[in-house]
PDB file of C-alpha atoms in Angstrom:
ATOM      1  CA  GLY A  17     177.358  35.167 228.571  1.00 67.00           C
ATOM      2  CA  GLU A  18     180.254  32.991 227.530  1.00 90.00           C
ATOM      3  CA  GLU A  19     178.083  30.033 226.566  1.00 95.00           C
ATOM      4  CA  VAL A  20     174.883  29.498 224.651  1.00 97.00           C
ATOM      5  CA  ALA A  21     172.111  28.956 227.179  1.00 97.00           C
ATOM      6  CA  GLN A  22     168.958  26.955 226.452  1.00 98.00           C
ATOM      7  CA  THR A  23     165.868  26.441 228.575  1.00 98.00           C
ATOM      8  CA  PRO A  24     164.237  24.226 229.560  1.00 98.00           C
ATOM      9  CA  LYS A  25     166.501  21.154 229.513  1.00 97.00           C
ATOM     10  CA  HIS A  26     163.542  18.831 229.169  1.00 98.00           C
ATOM     11  CA  LEU A  27     159.984  19.448 228.019  1.00 98.00           C
ATOM     12  CA  VAL A  28     157.129  16.947 227.905  1.00 98.00           C
ATOM     13  CA  ARG A  29     153.965  17.766 225.989  1.00 98.00           C
ATOM     14  CA  GLY A  30     150.867  15.838 225.060  1.00 98.00           C
ATOM     15  CA  GLU A  31     150.127  15.609 221.369  1.00 97.00           C
ATOM     16  CA  GLY A  32     148.386  18.803 220.252  1.00 97.00           C
ATOM     17  CA  GLN A  33     149.833  20.977 223.005  1.00 98.00           C
ATOM     18  CA  LYS A  34     152.110  23.961 222.454  1.00 98.00           C
ATOM     19  CA  ALA A  35     155.848  23.887 223.183  1.00 98.00           C
ATOM     20  CA  LYS A  36     158.117  26.900 223.559  1.00 98.00           C
ATOM     21  CA  LEU A  37     161.900  26.697 223.752  1.00 98.00           C
ATOM     22  CA  TYR A  38     164.326  29.499 224.590  1.00 98.00           C
ATOM     23  CA  CYS A  39     167.906  30.344 223.640  1.00 98.00           C
ATOM     24  CA  ALA A  40     170.299  33.040 224.819  1.00 97.00           C
ATOM     25  CA  PRO A  41     173.250  33.361 222.416  1.00 96.00           C
ATOM     26  CA  ILE A  42     176.796  34.159 223.435  1.00 95.00           C
ATOM     27  CA  LYS A  43     177.087  37.866 224.179  1.00 93.00           C
ATOM     28  CA  GLY A  44     178.236  39.739 221.097  1.00 91.00           C
ATOM     29  CA  HIS A  45     177.168  37.031 218.651  1.00 93.00           C
ATOM     30  CA  SER A  46     174.802  38.327 216.008  1.00 92.00           C
ATOM     31  CA  TYR A  47     173.797  35.029 214.369  1.00 93.00           C
ATOM     32  CA  VAL A  48     171.503  32.476 215.959  1.00 96.00           C
ATOM     33  CA  PHE A  49     170.676  29.048 214.517  1.00 96.00           C
ATOM     34  CA  TRP A  50     168.160  26.343 215.474  1.00 98.00           C
ATOM     35  CA  TYR A  51     168.792  22.678 214.670  1.00 98.00           C
ATOM     36  CA  GLN A  52     166.734  19.584 215.389  1.00 98.00           C
ATOM     37  CA  GLN A  53     168.419  16.263 216.236  1.00 97.00           C
ATOM     38  CA  VAL A  54     166.007  13.463 215.486  1.00 93.00           C
ATOM     39  CA  LEU A  55     167.085   9.899 216.207  1.00 83.00           C
ATOM     40  CA  LYS A  56     170.616   9.680 217.350  1.00 78.00           C
ATOM     41  CA  ASN A  57     172.699  10.973 214.484  1.00 85.00           C
ATOM     42  CA  GLU A  58     170.452  13.040 212.246  1.00 93.00           C
ATOM     43  CA  PHE A  59     170.649  16.838 212.439  1.00 96.00           C
ATOM     44  CA  LYS A  60     168.250  19.080 210.576  1.00 96.00           C
ATOM     45  CA  PHE A  61     168.665  22.851 210.185  1.00 96.00           C
ATOM     46  CA  LEU A  62     165.486  24.792 210.987  1.00 97.00           C
ATOM     47  CA  ILE A  63     166.093  28.545 210.901  1.00 96.00           C
ATOM     48  CA  SER A  64     168.746  31.229 211.392  1.00 95.00           C
ATOM     49  CA  PHE A  65     168.673  34.865 212.448  1.00 95.00           C
ATOM     50  CA  GLN A  66     170.977  37.805 211.977  1.00 92.00           C
ATOM     51  CA  ASN A  67     170.188  39.886 215.034  1.00 92.00           C
ATOM     52  CA  GLU A  68     166.370  40.055 215.062  1.00 93.00           C
ATOM     53  CA  ASN A  69     165.967  39.401 211.341  1.00 94.00           C
ATOM     54  CA  VAL A  70     165.280  36.014 209.807  1.00 94.00           C
ATOM     55  CA  PHE A  71     168.344  35.088 207.738  1.00 92.00           C
ATOM     56  CA  ASP A  72     167.427  31.641 206.430  1.00 92.00           C
ATOM     57  CA  GLU A  73     164.177  29.797 207.134  1.00 93.00           C
ATOM     58  CA  THR A  74     164.451  27.088 204.488  1.00 92.00           C
ATOM     59  CA  GLY A  75     164.298  24.295 207.067  1.00 93.00           C
ATOM     60  CA  MET A  76     161.226  25.447 208.981  1.00 93.00           C
ATOM     61  CA  PRO A  77     157.969  23.468 208.787  1.00 90.00           C
ATOM     62  CA  LYS A  78     155.966  26.684 208.688  1.00 85.00           C
ATOM     63  CA  GLU A  79     152.535  25.276 209.459  1.00 91.00           C
ATOM     64  CA  ARG A  80     153.291  24.663 213.124  1.00 95.00           C
ATOM     65  CA  PHE A  81     156.763  26.085 213.806  1.00 97.00           C
ATOM     66  CA  SER A  82     157.636  29.721 214.423  1.00 97.00           C
ATOM     67  CA  ALA A  83     160.681  31.484 215.827  1.00 98.00           C
ATOM     68  CA  LYS A  84     161.695  34.942 216.972  1.00 97.00           C
ATOM     69  CA  CYS A  85     164.760  36.834 218.135  1.00 96.00           C
ATOM     70  CA  LEU A  86     163.721  40.141 219.691  1.00 93.00           C
ATOM     71  CA  PRO A  87     166.080  42.781 221.113  1.00 90.00           C
ATOM     72  CA  ASN A  88     166.990  42.287 224.771  1.00 88.00           C
ATOM     73  CA  SER A  89     165.121  38.967 224.992  1.00 93.00           C
ATOM     74  CA  PRO A  90     166.098  35.327 224.561  1.00 96.00           C
ATOM     75  CA  CYS A  91     165.354  33.898 221.133  1.00 98.00           C
ATOM     76  CA  SER A  92     162.427  31.469 221.036  1.00 98.00           C
ATOM     77  CA  LEU A  93     161.230  28.517 218.990  1.00 98.00           C
ATOM     78  CA  GLU A  94     157.543  27.673 219.293  1.00 98.00           C
ATOM     79  CA  ILE A  95     155.725  24.596 218.091  1.00 97.00           C
ATOM     80  CA  GLN A  96     151.947  24.827 217.922  1.00 94.00           C
ATOM     81  CA  ALA A  97     149.954  21.601 218.130  1.00 94.00           C
ATOM     82  CA  THR A  98     152.896  19.272 218.694  1.00 97.00           C
ATOM     83  CA  LYS A  99     153.009  15.880 216.984  1.00 96.00           C
ATOM     84  CA  LEU A 100     154.755  12.684 218.031  1.00 96.00           C
ATOM     85  CA  GLU A 101     157.310  13.233 215.242  1.00 95.00           C
ATOM     86  CA  ASP A 102     158.407  16.512 216.866  1.00 96.00           C
ATOM     87  CA  SER A 103     160.073  14.521 219.652  1.00 97.00           C
ATOM     88  CA  ALA A 104     163.741  15.419 219.326  1.00 97.00           C
ATOM     89  CA  VAL A 105     166.562  17.407 220.873  1.00 97.00           C
ATOM     90  CA  TYR A 106     166.507  21.033 219.730  1.00 98.00           C
ATOM     91  CA  PHE A 107     169.879  22.764 219.653  1.00 98.00           C
ATOM     92  CA  CYS A 108     170.516  26.462 219.431  1.00 98.00           C
ATOM     93  CA  ALA A 109     173.858  27.767 218.157  1.00 97.00           C
ATOM     94  CA  SER A 110     175.361  31.220 217.808  1.00 96.00           C
ATOM     95  CA  SER A 111     178.223  32.727 215.844  1.00 94.00           C
ATOM     96  CA  GLN A 112     179.894  35.996 215.059  1.00 90.00           C
ATOM     97  CA  TRP A 113     181.638  36.988 211.825  1.00 75.00           C
ATOM     98  CA  VAL A 114     185.233  37.978 212.503  1.00 66.00           C
ATOM     99  CA  ALA A 115     186.914  38.592 209.142  1.00 64.00           C
ATOM    100  CA  VAL A 116     186.009  35.342 207.318  1.00 71.00           C
ATOM    101  CA  PHE A 117     185.703  33.248 210.476  1.00 73.00           C
ATOM    102  CA  HIS A 118     182.284  32.307 211.873  1.00 84.00           C
ATOM    103  CA  GLU A 119     182.526  29.250 214.060  1.00 92.00           C
ATOM    104  CA  GLN A 120     179.196  28.092 215.472  1.00 95.00           C
ATOM    105  CA  TYR A 121     178.913  27.302 219.189  1.00 95.00           C
ATOM    106  CA  PHE A 122     176.102  25.078 220.419  1.00 97.00           C
ATOM    107  CA  GLY A 123     173.999  25.144 223.551  1.00 97.00           C
ATOM    108  CA  PRO A 124     173.194  22.046 225.644  1.00 97.00           C
ATOM    109  CA  GLY A 125     169.909  21.449 223.848  1.00 97.00           C
ATOM    110  CA  THR A 126     166.279  21.051 224.898  1.00 98.00           C
ATOM    111  CA  ARG A 127     164.890  17.515 224.802  1.00 97.00           C
ATOM    112  CA  LEU A 128     161.235  17.627 223.710  1.00 98.00           C
ATOM    113  CA  THR A 129     159.147  14.529 224.279  1.00 97.00           C
ATOM    114  CA  VAL A 130     155.661  14.469 222.775  1.00 97.00           C
ATOM    115  CA  THR A 131     153.390  11.799 224.244  1.00 97.00           C
TER     116      THR A 131
ATOM    117  CA  GLY B  22     172.021  20.088 198.879  1.00 87.00           C
ATOM    118  CA  ILE B  23     175.538  19.195 199.956  1.00 92.00           C
ATOM    119  CA  GLN B  24     176.207  15.593 201.001  1.00 95.00           C
ATOM    120  CA  VAL B  25     178.443  14.809 203.988  1.00 97.00           C
ATOM    121  CA  GLU B  26     179.618  11.247 204.572  1.00 97.00           C
ATOM    122  CA  GLN B  27     181.576  10.033 207.548  1.00 98.00           C
ATOM    123  CA  SER B  28     183.481   6.816 208.018  1.00 98.00           C
ATOM    124  CA  PRO B  29     183.640   4.487 209.748  1.00 98.00           C
ATOM    125  CA  PRO B  30     180.111   4.595 211.218  1.00 97.00           C
ATOM    126  CA  ASP B  31     181.233   2.689 214.314  1.00 97.00           C
ATOM    127  CA  LEU B  32     184.605   2.174 215.946  1.00 97.00           C
ATOM    128  CA  ILE B  33     185.705   0.272 219.039  1.00 98.00           C
ATOM    129  CA  LEU B  34     189.193   0.918 220.398  1.00 96.00           C
ATOM    130  CA  GLN B  35     191.293  -0.270 223.281  1.00 97.00           C
ATOM    131  CA  GLU B  36     192.503   2.541 225.513  1.00 97.00           C
ATOM    132  CA  GLY B  37     195.780   3.896 224.197  1.00 97.00           C
ATOM    133  CA  ALA B  38     195.076   3.117 220.547  1.00 98.00           C
ATOM    134  CA  ASN B  39     195.119   5.673 217.730  1.00 97.00           C
ATOM    135  CA  SER B  40     192.395   6.245 215.145  1.00 97.00           C
ATOM    136  CA  THR B  41     191.506   8.270 212.067  1.00 98.00           C
ATOM    137  CA  LEU B  42     187.987   9.428 211.258  1.00 98.00           C
ATOM    138  CA  ARG B  43     187.116  10.640 207.781  1.00 98.00           C
ATOM    139  CA  CYS B  44     184.630  13.183 206.441  1.00 98.00           C
ATOM    140  CA  ASN B  45     183.902  13.495 202.717  1.00 98.00           C
ATOM    141  CA  PHE B  46     181.749  16.289 201.300  1.00 97.00           C
ATOM    142  CA  SER B  47     180.269  16.753 197.862  1.00 96.00           C
ATOM    143  CA  ASP B  48     180.733  20.477 197.210  1.00 93.00           C
ATOM    144  CA  SER B  49     183.009  23.417 198.001  1.00 91.00           C
ATOM    145  CA  VAL B  50     182.723  24.618 201.586  1.00 91.00           C
ATOM    146  CA  ASN B  51     183.233  27.843 203.473  1.00 88.00           C
ATOM    147  CA  ASN B  52     183.378  26.309 206.915  1.00 92.00           C
ATOM    148  CA  LEU B  53     184.050  22.878 208.377  1.00 96.00           C
ATOM    149  CA  GLN B  54     183.722  21.994 212.026  1.00 98.00           C
ATOM    150  CA  TRP B  55     184.367  18.801 214.012  1.00 98.00           C
ATOM    151  CA  PHE B  56     182.273  18.131 217.106  1.00 98.00           C
ATOM    152  CA  HIS B  57     182.263  15.521 219.838  1.00 98.00           C
ATOM    153  CA  GLN B  58     178.819  14.653 221.207  1.00 97.00           C
ATOM    154  CA  ASN B  59     179.444  13.121 224.600  1.00 93.00           C
ATOM    155  CA  PRO B  60     177.215  10.456 226.181  1.00 90.00           C
ATOM    156  CA  TRP B  61     175.197  13.233 227.874  1.00 91.00           C
ATOM    157  CA  GLY B  62     174.308  14.731 224.502  1.00 92.00           C
ATOM    158  CA  GLN B  63     176.454  17.842 224.730  1.00 94.00           C
ATOM    159  CA  LEU B  64     178.047  19.037 221.466  1.00 95.00           C
ATOM    160  CA  ILE B  65     181.641  20.067 222.064  1.00 96.00           C
ATOM    161  CA  ASN B  66     183.569  22.071 219.485  1.00 96.00           C
ATOM    162  CA  LEU B  67     186.778  20.320 218.544  1.00 98.00           C
ATOM    163  CA  PHE B  68     188.031  22.164 215.477  1.00 97.00           C
ATOM    164  CA  TYR B  69     187.020  24.945 213.142  1.00 96.00           C
ATOM    165  CA  ILE B  70     189.050  23.900 210.088  1.00 97.00           C
ATOM    166  CA  PRO B  71     187.888  24.951 206.593  1.00 93.00           C
ATOM    167  CA  SER B  72     191.423  24.167 205.367  1.00 94.00           C
ATOM    168  CA  GLY B  73     194.844  23.187 206.634  1.00 96.00           C
ATOM    169  CA  THR B  74     195.943  21.334 209.767  1.00 98.00           C
ATOM    170  CA  LYS B  75     195.362  22.036 213.440  1.00 98.00           C
ATOM    171  CA  GLN B  76     196.346  20.248 216.621  1.00 98.00           C
ATOM    172  CA  ASN B  77     194.899  20.372 220.118  1.00 97.00           C
ATOM    173  CA  GLY B  78     196.488  17.979 222.589  1.00 97.00           C
ATOM    174  CA  ARG B  79     195.847  14.394 221.508  1.00 98.00           C
ATOM    175  CA  LEU B  80     193.565  15.486 218.706  1.00 98.00           C
ATOM    176  CA  SER B  81     194.485  16.876 215.335  1.00 98.00           C
ATOM    177  CA  ALA B  82     192.578  17.564 212.126  1.00 98.00           C
ATOM    178  CA  THR B  83     193.404  18.126 208.491  1.00 98.00           C
ATOM    179  CA  THR B  84     191.115  19.472 205.785  1.00 98.00           C
ATOM    180  CA  VAL B  85     192.033  19.248 202.111  1.00 97.00           C
ATOM    181  CA  ALA B  86     189.372  21.530 200.685  1.00 94.00           C
ATOM    182  CA  THR B  87     190.374  21.021 197.044  1.00 95.00           C
ATOM    183  CA  GLU B  88     189.826  17.257 197.421  1.00 97.00           C
ATOM    184  CA  ARG B  89     186.725  17.672 199.611  1.00 97.00           C
ATOM    185  CA  TYR B  90     187.677  15.708 202.671  1.00 98.00           C
ATOM    186  CA  SER B  91     188.734  16.168 206.262  1.00 98.00           C
ATOM    187  CA  LEU B  92     190.403  13.810 208.724  1.00 98.00           C
ATOM    188  CA  LEU B  93     190.265  13.771 212.511  1.00 98.00           C
ATOM    189  CA  TYR B  94     193.098  11.977 214.305  1.00 98.00           C
ATOM    190  CA  ILE B  95     192.759  10.750 217.853  1.00 98.00           C
ATOM    191  CA  SER B  96     195.946   9.531 219.500  1.00 97.00           C
ATOM    192  CA  SER B  97     196.356   7.603 222.756  1.00 98.00           C
ATOM    193  CA  SER B  98     192.594   7.278 223.093  1.00 97.00           C
ATOM    194  CA  GLN B  99     190.961   7.408 226.535  1.00 97.00           C
ATOM    195  CA  THR B 100     187.575   6.201 227.733  1.00 96.00           C
ATOM    196  CA  THR B 101     186.453   9.836 227.936  1.00 96.00           C
ATOM    197  CA  ASP B 102     186.852  10.051 224.146  1.00 97.00           C
ATOM    198  CA  SER B 103     183.785   7.813 223.776  1.00 96.00           C
ATOM    199  CA  GLY B 104     180.775   9.341 222.063  1.00 96.00           C
ATOM    200  CA  VAL B 105     179.807  10.400 218.558  1.00 97.00           C
ATOM    201  CA  TYR B 106     182.057  12.517 216.359  1.00 98.00           C
ATOM    202  CA  PHE B 107     180.350  14.755 213.820  1.00 98.00           C
ATOM    203  CA  CYS B 108     181.720  16.649 210.891  1.00 98.00           C
ATOM    204  CA  ALA B 109     179.594  19.606 209.759  1.00 97.00           C
ATOM    205  CA  VAL B 110     180.090  21.850 206.741  1.00 96.00           C
ATOM    206  CA  GLU B 111     178.786  25.128 205.422  1.00 92.00           C
ATOM    207  CA  ARG B 112     178.386  25.212 201.671  1.00 88.00           C
ATOM    208  CA  LEU B 113     180.404  27.926 199.907  1.00 81.00           C
ATOM    209  CA  THR B 114     177.568  29.200 197.721  1.00 75.00           C
ATOM    210  CA  GLY B 115     173.815  28.950 197.961  1.00 69.00           C
ATOM    211  CA  GLY B 116     173.727  27.400 201.408  1.00 65.00           C
ATOM    212  CA  GLY B 117     173.127  30.401 203.606  1.00 72.00           C
ATOM    213  CA  ASN B 118     175.464  29.928 206.524  1.00 85.00           C
ATOM    214  CA  LYS B 119     173.839  26.859 208.015  1.00 92.00           C
ATOM    215  CA  LEU B 120     175.789  23.727 208.884  1.00 95.00           C
ATOM    216  CA  THR B 121     175.034  20.387 207.240  1.00 96.00           C
ATOM    217  CA  PHE B 122     176.020  17.505 209.486  1.00 97.00           C
ATOM    218  CA  GLY B 123     177.353  14.098 208.590  1.00 97.00           C
ATOM    219  CA  THR B 124     175.817  11.019 210.194  1.00 93.00           C
ATOM    220  CA  GLY B 125     178.667  10.693 212.650  1.00 97.00           C
ATOM    221  CA  THR B 126     181.180   8.101 213.840  1.00 98.00           C
ATOM    222  CA  GLN B 127     180.198   6.322 217.057  1.00 97.00           C
ATOM    223  CA  LEU B 128     183.386   5.714 219.059  1.00 97.00           C
ATOM    224  CA  LYS B 129     183.689   3.446 222.067  1.00 97.00           C
ATOM    225  CA  VAL B 130     186.973   3.274 223.933  1.00 97.00           C
ATOM    226  CA  GLU B 131     187.360   0.261 226.228  1.00 97.00           C
ATOM    227  CA  LEU B 132     189.804  -0.414 229.037  1.00 94.00           C
TER     228      LEU B 132
END
């Protein structure tokens, strides 16, 4: 599609439950990124993919977080055993390298509330 | 990692006023983007501007990469310009291609 799509818009989980978020990148974009916006103005990079391969996972809390981008499927971000501190808006972004240009485009986000 | 600082942190304008937002970064960058996060939380791309000057309607941006700063100009501000403006950069070396965000400038435009 022409926009990055994310589902669901809102997700509420009790502490300890699993949460799974989905992202469909812009058609033709080969890079996918996940960011976490905690509090109002703080963005944290989590992980990026080049097609289905992990490109950079330096931001991922690996104990409970995992992510995948499989062919012909939306990308996913899964949090096992959610904690209160995981409450945040999770943004997915995609980009494509055209010469040296690789502008990132963001989806509308998924708001996760852990109670 | 790279540090990104934005100023001012908060700004209140009367409709019709002009403003300049600043973004300073601590290392060489490959990519710099300006975003507007509207009151509904949506991140809107304003400019992709690793260097040089661009204009789009009432908005324009300038990045001086050698001096490690970028400026976003808003002219004739409108109430719909309210929200948070973020600068985000991609480090030239050793940063993968992830964006590091500044802490934003919260703008409120009043009638």
